[in-house]
């Protein structure tokens, strides 16, 4: 009986492979093509939305209305971002709003955007308010606070920067930004914290700490903590006479739509001196290009 069944099974398998299986394959190909088209349509609609927005951006009144919306955190976030990036975003009324959101807003994204706004338009006296957010439970808030302290100079915040930077339980994205911020403080506690960060597990943290040490000392012992410390102990004046620090900025290569929207040319922020820092102590040879992230992965 088994000999009679096998030919039938083989015949059915052959029919399935010849007639039915190709249909499944073609259906699968159609599904894949459809998914690709839907994805490209979504991308194109997003690009066209950006193009439309560049023709008719929200008015200042609309941005302010969104930022002050007490019922919608997304509107608050969107409005705060628009105000922060406007030339007039540093007026006293808006500064008061940013400070209020940093201190009291319950939404972490709104708080992070307010920190970014204070970083752009704040004063040296805002450093303490910003530094408190390094103890926030939300990582995005802590990263925004650390980045803000790269732009706001106050030697009194070095203790909390050192504490966050040397805590290996802290998220590495926070410690990277802290290491960059410490590059503006030529002090023993900053140096010791940066040396400790060179020995941490994450390579990105190590490199950020080494960059700050090079800025502070004009020496480079790479990621050798022992060599850094022995050199430091042997020198009575280990730090540069002139400051080299500029807060870093981000740049990227222009894309297709950046060239199409010629009426709204894309510009990038240049590295600058943190508010509260004495610019007269800045070395004239400081090159802004050294503080730019060009966004290239080549």
CSV table of C-alpha atoms in Angstrom, one decimal:
chain,number,residue,atom,x,y,z
A,1,UNK,CA,0.0,0.0,0.0
A,2,UNK,CA,2.9,2.3,0.8
A,3,UNK,CA,4.2,1.9,-2.8
A,4,UNK,CA,0.8,3.1,-4.1
A,5,UNK,CA,0.8,6.2,-1.9
A,6,UNK,CA,4.3,7.5,-2.7
A,7,UNK,CA,3.6,8.2,-6.5
A,8,UNK,CA,0.5,10.2,-5.5
A,9,UNK,CA,2.4,12.2,-2.9
A,10,UNK,CA,5.1,13.0,-5.4
A,11,UNK,CA,2.5,13.9,-8.0
A,12,UNK,CA,0.7,16.3,-5.6
A,13,UNK,CA,4.0,17.8,-4.5
A,14,UNK,CA,4.9,18.4,-8.2
A,15,UNK,CA,1.6,20.0,-8.9
A,16,UNK,CA,1.9,22.3,-5.9
A,17,UNK,CA,5.4,23.4,-6.8
A,18,UNK,CA,4.5,24.0,-10.5
A,19,UNK,CA,1.1,25.7,-10.1
A,20,UNK,CA,0.5,27.0,-6.6
A,21,UNK,CA,3.9,28.0,-5.2
A,22,UNK,CA,4.7,30.6,-7.9
A,23,UNK,CA,1.4,32.3,-7.1
A,24,UNK,CA,2.5,32.7,-3.5
A,25,UNK,CA,5.8,34.0,-4.7
A,26,UNK,CA,4.1,36.6,-7.0
A,27,UNK,CA,1.8,37.6,-4.2
A,28,UNK,CA,4.8,38.1,-1.9
A,29,UNK,CA,6.5,40.2,-4.5
A,30,UNK,CA,3.4,42.3,-4.9
A,31,UNK,CA,3.2,42.8,-1.2
A,32,UNK,CA,6.8,43.9,-1.0
A,33,UNK,CA,6.4,46.3,-3.9
A,34,UNK,CA,3.3,47.7,-2.3
A,35,UNK,CA,5.1,48.2,1.0
A,36,UNK,CA,8.0,49.9,-0.7
A,37,UNK,CA,5.6,52.2,-2.5
A,38,UNK,CA,3.7,53.1,0.7
A,39,UNK,CA,7.0,53.8,2.4
A,40,UNK,CA,8.2,56.0,-0.4
A,41,UNK,CA,4.8,57.8,-0.5
A,42,UNK,CA,5.1,58.5,3.2
A,43,UNK,CA,8.6,59.8,2.7
A,44,UNK,CA,7.5,62.0,-0.2
A,45,UNK,CA,4.5,63.3,1.7
A,46,UNK,CA,6.8,64.2,4.6
A,47,UNK,CA,9.1,66.0,2.2
A,48,UNK,CA,6.3,67.9,0.6
A,49,UNK,CA,4.9,68.8,4.0
A,50,UNK,CA,8.3,70.2,4.9
A,51,UNK,CA,8.3,72.1,1.6
A,52,UNK,CA,4.8,73.5,2.3
A,53,UNK,CA,5.8,74.5,5.8
A,54,UNK,CA,8.8,76.4,4.5
A,55,UNK,CA,6.3,78.5,2.4
A,56,UNK,CA,4.0,79.2,5.3
A,57,UNK,CA,5.7,78.7,8.7
A,58,UNK,CA,3.7,79.3,11.9
A,59,UNK,CA,3.4,82.9,12.8
A,60,UNK,CA,5.1,84.2,16.0
A,61,UNK,CA,1.6,84.6,17.6
A,62,UNK,CA,0.9,80.9,16.7
A,63,UNK,CA,4.2,79.8,18.2
A,64,UNK,CA,3.5,81.7,21.4
A,65,UNK,CA,0.0,80.3,21.6
A,66,UNK,CA,1.3,76.8,21.3
A,67,UNK,CA,4.0,77.3,23.8
A,68,UNK,CA,1.5,78.5,26.4
A,69,UNK,CA,-1.1,75.8,25.7
A,70,UNK,CA,-1.9,74.4,29.2
A,71,UNK,CA,-3.8,71.4,27.9
A,72,UNK,CA,-1.4,70.0,25.2
A,73,UNK,CA,2.2,69.1,26.0
A,74,UNK,CA,2.9,68.5,22.3
A,75,UNK,CA,1.9,72.1,21.5
A,76,UNK,CA,4.0,73.3,24.4
A,77,UNK,CA,7.0,71.5,23.1
A,78,UNK,CA,6.5,72.6,19.5
A,79,UNK,CA,5.9,76.2,20.5
A,80,UNK,CA,8.9,76.3,22.8
A,81,UNK,CA,11.2,74.9,20.0
A,82,UNK,CA,9.9,77.6,17.6
A,83,UNK,CA,10.4,80.4,20.1
A,84,UNK,CA,13.9,79.1,21.1
A,85,UNK,CA,15.1,79.2,17.5
A,86,UNK,CA,13.7,82.6,16.7
A,87,UNK,CA,16.0,85.7,16.9
A,88,UNK,CA,13.6,87.3,19.4
A,89,UNK,CA,13.3,84.1,21.5
A,90,UNK,CA,15.4,85.6,24.3
A,91,UNK,CA,13.0,88.4,25.3
A,92,UNK,CA,12.4,88.6,29.1
A,93,UNK,CA,8.8,87.2,28.8
A,94,UNK,CA,10.0,84.1,27.0
A,95,UNK,CA,13.0,83.6,29.3
A,96,UNK,CA,10.6,83.6,32.2
A,97,UNK,CA,8.6,80.9,30.5
A,98,UNK,CA,11.6,78.7,29.8
A,99,UNK,CA,12.7,78.9,33.4
A,100,UNK,CA,9.2,78.0,34.6
A,101,UNK,CA,9.1,75.0,32.3
A,102,UNK,CA,12.6,73.8,33.4
A,103,UNK,CA,11.6,74.1,37.0
A,104,UNK,CA,8.0,72.9,37.1
A,105,UNK,CA,6.8,71.3,33.8
A,106,UNK,CA,5.9,67.7,34.3
A,107,UNK,CA,6.4,66.6,30.7
A,108,UNK,CA,10.1,65.6,30.1
A,109,UNK,CA,10.1,66.6,26.4
A,110,UNK,CA,8.8,70.1,27.2
A,111,UNK,CA,11.4,70.4,30.0
A,112,UNK,CA,14.2,69.3,27.7
A,113,UNK,CA,13.1,71.8,25.0
A,114,UNK,CA,13.0,74.5,27.6
A,115,UNK,CA,16.6,73.6,28.6
A,116,UNK,CA,17.6,73.9,25.0
A,117,UNK,CA,16.0,77.3,24.9
A,118,UNK,CA,17.8,78.5,28.0
A,119,UNK,CA,21.1,77.2,26.5
A,120,UNK,CA,20.5,79.5,23.6
A,121,UNK,CA,19.2,82.6,25.3
A,122,UNK,CA,19.9,82.2,29.0
A,123,UNK,CA,22.3,83.9,31.4
A,124,UNK,CA,25.1,82.7,33.6
A,125,UNK,CA,22.7,82.9,36.6
A,126,UNK,CA,20.7,80.1,35.0
A,127,UNK,CA,23.5,77.6,35.5
A,128,UNK,CA,22.3,76.5,38.9
A,129,UNK,CA,18.7,75.9,37.7
A,130,UNK,CA,20.0,73.9,34.7
A,131,UNK,CA,22.5,71.9,36.8
A,132,UNK,CA,19.6,70.7,39.1
A,133,UNK,CA,18.2,68.8,36.1
A,134,UNK,CA,21.3,66.6,35.9
A,135,UNK,CA,19.6,64.7,38.8
A,136,UNK,CA,16.3,64.3,36.8
A,137,UNK,CA,15.1,60.7,36.3
A,138,UNK,CA,14.6,61.2,32.5
A,139,UNK,CA,17.6,60.7,30.3
A,140,UNK,CA,16.6,63.2,27.7
A,141,UNK,CA,16.3,65.9,30.3
A,142,UNK,CA,19.7,65.1,31.7
A,143,UNK,CA,21.3,65.2,28.3
A,144,UNK,CA,19.7,68.5,27.5
A,145,UNK,CA,20.9,69.9,30.9
A,146,UNK,CA,24.5,68.7,30.2
A,147,UNK,CA,24.4,70.3,26.7
A,148,UNK,CA,23.1,73.5,28.2
A,149,UNK,CA,25.9,73.7,30.6
A,150,UNK,CA,28.3,73.5,27.7
A,151,UNK,CA,26.9,77.0,26.7
A,152,UNK,CA,26.5,78.5,30.2
A,153,UNK,CA,29.6,79.0,32.2
A,154,UNK,CA,29.6,78.9,36.0
A,155,UNK,CA,32.5,77.4,38.1
A,156,UNK,CA,30.0,76.6,40.8
A,157,UNK,CA,28.4,73.8,38.8
A,158,UNK,CA,31.6,71.8,38.4
A,159,UNK,CA,30.9,69.7,41.5
A,160,UNK,CA,27.7,68.3,40.1
A,161,UNK,CA,29.2,67.9,36.6
A,162,UNK,CA,32.1,65.9,38.2
A,163,UNK,CA,29.6,63.8,40.2
A,164,UNK,CA,27.5,62.9,37.2
A,165,UNK,CA,30.5,62.3,35.0
A,166,UNK,CA,32.2,59.9,37.4
A,167,UNK,CA,29.0,57.9,38.2
A,168,UNK,CA,29.3,54.9,35.9
A,169,UNK,CA,25.6,54.0,36.6
A,170,UNK,CA,24.7,57.2,34.8
A,171,UNK,CA,23.7,56.8,31.1
A,172,UNK,CA,26.7,57.1,28.8
A,173,UNK,CA,24.9,59.7,26.7
A,174,UNK,CA,24.8,62.0,29.7
A,175,UNK,CA,28.4,61.4,30.7
A,176,UNK,CA,29.6,62.2,27.1
A,177,UNK,CA,28.0,65.7,27.3
A,178,UNK,CA,29.3,66.2,30.8
A,179,UNK,CA,32.8,65.4,29.7
A,180,UNK,CA,32.5,68.1,27.0
A,181,UNK,CA,31.2,70.6,29.4
A,182,UNK,CA,34.1,70.0,31.8
A,183,UNK,CA,36.5,71.2,29.1
A,184,UNK,CA,35.8,74.8,30.0
A,185,UNK,CA,37.0,74.5,33.7
A,186,UNK,CA,40.7,74.5,34.4
A,187,UNK,CA,40.5,73.2,37.9
A,188,UNK,CA,41.7,70.2,39.9
A,189,UNK,CA,38.3,68.6,40.4
A,190,UNK,CA,37.6,68.8,36.6
A,191,UNK,CA,40.9,67.2,35.8
A,192,UNK,CA,40.5,64.4,38.2
A,193,UNK,CA,37.0,63.7,37.0
A,194,UNK,CA,38.1,63.6,33.4
A,195,UNK,CA,40.9,61.2,34.2
A,196,UNK,CA,38.4,58.9,35.9
A,197,UNK,CA,36.2,59.1,32.8
A,198,UNK,CA,39.1,58.0,30.6
A,199,UNK,CA,39.0,54.6,32.5
A,200,UNK,CA,35.2,54.0,32.0
A,201,UNK,CA,33.9,51.2,29.8
A,202,UNK,CA,32.4,53.3,27.0
A,203,UNK,CA,34.9,54.4,24.3
A,204,UNK,CA,32.8,57.5,23.4
A,205,UNK,CA,33.0,58.7,27.0
A,206,UNK,CA,36.8,58.1,27.0
A,207,UNK,CA,37.3,60.1,23.8
A,208,UNK,CA,35.2,63.0,25.0
A,209,UNK,CA,37.1,63.1,28.3
A,210,UNK,CA,40.4,63.0,26.4
A,211,UNK,CA,39.4,65.8,24.1
A,212,UNK,CA,38.6,68.0,27.1
A,213,UNK,CA,41.9,67.1,28.8
A,214,UNK,CA,43.7,68.2,25.6
A,215,UNK,CA,41.9,71.5,25.6
A,216,UNK,CA,42.7,72.2,29.2
A,217,UNK,CA,46.4,71.2,29.1
A,218,UNK,CA,47.6,71.3,25.5
A,219,UNK,CA,49.0,67.8,26.0
A,220,UNK,CA,47.8,64.4,24.8
A,221,UNK,CA,48.5,61.2,26.6
A,222,UNK,CA,45.6,59.4,24.9
A,223,UNK,CA,43.6,57.1,27.1
A,224,UNK,CA,46.4,56.4,29.6
A,225,UNK,CA,45.1,57.5,32.9
A,226,UNK,CA,48.3,56.8,34.8
A,227,UNK,CA,50.3,58.9,32.4
A,228,UNK,CA,47.9,61.8,32.7
A,229,UNK,CA,48.0,61.7,36.5
A,230,UNK,CA,51.8,61.3,36.8
A,231,UNK,CA,52.3,64.2,34.4
A,232,UNK,CA,49.7,66.3,36.3
A,233,UNK,CA,51.5,65.7,39.7
A,234,UNK,CA,54.8,66.6,38.2
A,235,UNK,CA,53.6,70.0,36.9
A,236,UNK,CA,52.9,73.0,39.1
A,237,UNK,CA,51.0,74.8,36.2
A,238,UNK,CA,49.4,72.0,34.2
A,239,UNK,CA,46.7,74.1,32.5
A,240,UNK,CA,46.9,76.4,29.5
A,241,UNK,CA,47.3,80.1,30.2
A,242,UNK,CA,44.5,80.9,27.7
A,243,UNK,CA,41.2,79.2,27.4
A,244,UNK,CA,40.6,77.2,24.3
A,245,UNK,CA,36.9,76.2,24.8
A,246,UNK,CA,34.0,76.9,22.5
A,247,UNK,CA,30.7,75.2,22.8
A,248,UNK,CA,30.3,72.6,20.1
A,249,UNK,CA,27.7,72.7,17.3
A,250,UNK,CA,26.3,70.3,14.9
A,251,UNK,CA,26.4,70.4,11.1
A,252,UNK,CA,25.5,68.1,8.3
A,253,UNK,CA,25.7,67.9,4.6
A,254,UNK,CA,22.9,69.6,2.7
A,255,UNK,CA,20.3,67.3,1.2
A,256,UNK,CA,18.1,67.5,-1.9
A,257,UNK,CA,15.4,69.7,-0.3
A,258,UNK,CA,17.9,72.0,1.2
A,259,UNK,CA,19.0,73.0,-2.3
A,260,UNK,CA,15.5,73.2,-3.6
A,261,UNK,CA,14.2,75.6,-1.0
A,262,UNK,CA,16.5,78.4,-2.1
A,263,UNK,CA,14.3,81.1,-0.6
A,264,UNK,CA,15.0,79.7,2.9
A,265,UNK,CA,18.8,78.9,2.8
A,266,UNK,CA,19.9,76.4,5.4
A,267,UNK,CA,22.4,77.9,7.9
A,268,UNK,CA,24.3,76.2,10.7
A,269,UNK,CA,25.2,77.7,14.1
A,270,UNK,CA,28.8,78.3,14.7
A,271,UNK,CA,30.7,77.3,17.8
A,272,UNK,CA,30.9,80.2,20.4
A,273,UNK,CA,32.0,81.3,23.8
A,274,UNK,CA,29.7,80.2,26.7
A,275,UNK,CA,27.7,82.9,28.3
A,276,UNK,CA,29.4,83.9,31.6
A,277,UNK,CA,32.9,83.1,30.3
A,278,UNK,CA,35.4,86.0,30.1
A,279,UNK,CA,36.1,86.2,26.3
A,280,UNK,CA,39.3,88.2,26.9
A,281,UNK,CA,40.9,85.0,28.3
A,282,UNK,CA,40.1,83.1,25.1
A,283,UNK,CA,43.1,82.2,23.0
A,284,UNK,CA,42.9,84.0,19.6
A,285,UNK,CA,44.1,80.8,17.9
A,286,UNK,CA,41.0,78.9,18.9
A,287,UNK,CA,39.6,77.4,15.7
A,288,UNK,CA,35.8,77.0,15.6
A,289,UNK,CA,36.1,74.0,13.2
A,290,UNK,CA,37.6,72.0,16.0
A,291,UNK,CA,34.2,72.2,17.8
A,292,UNK,CA,32.0,71.2,14.9
A,293,UNK,CA,30.4,67.8,14.3
A,294,UNK,CA,30.1,67.6,10.6
A,295,UNK,CA,27.9,64.5,10.8
A,296,UNK,CA,29.9,62.5,8.3
A,297,UNK,CA,30.2,58.8,8.8
A,298,UNK,CA,32.7,58.2,6.0
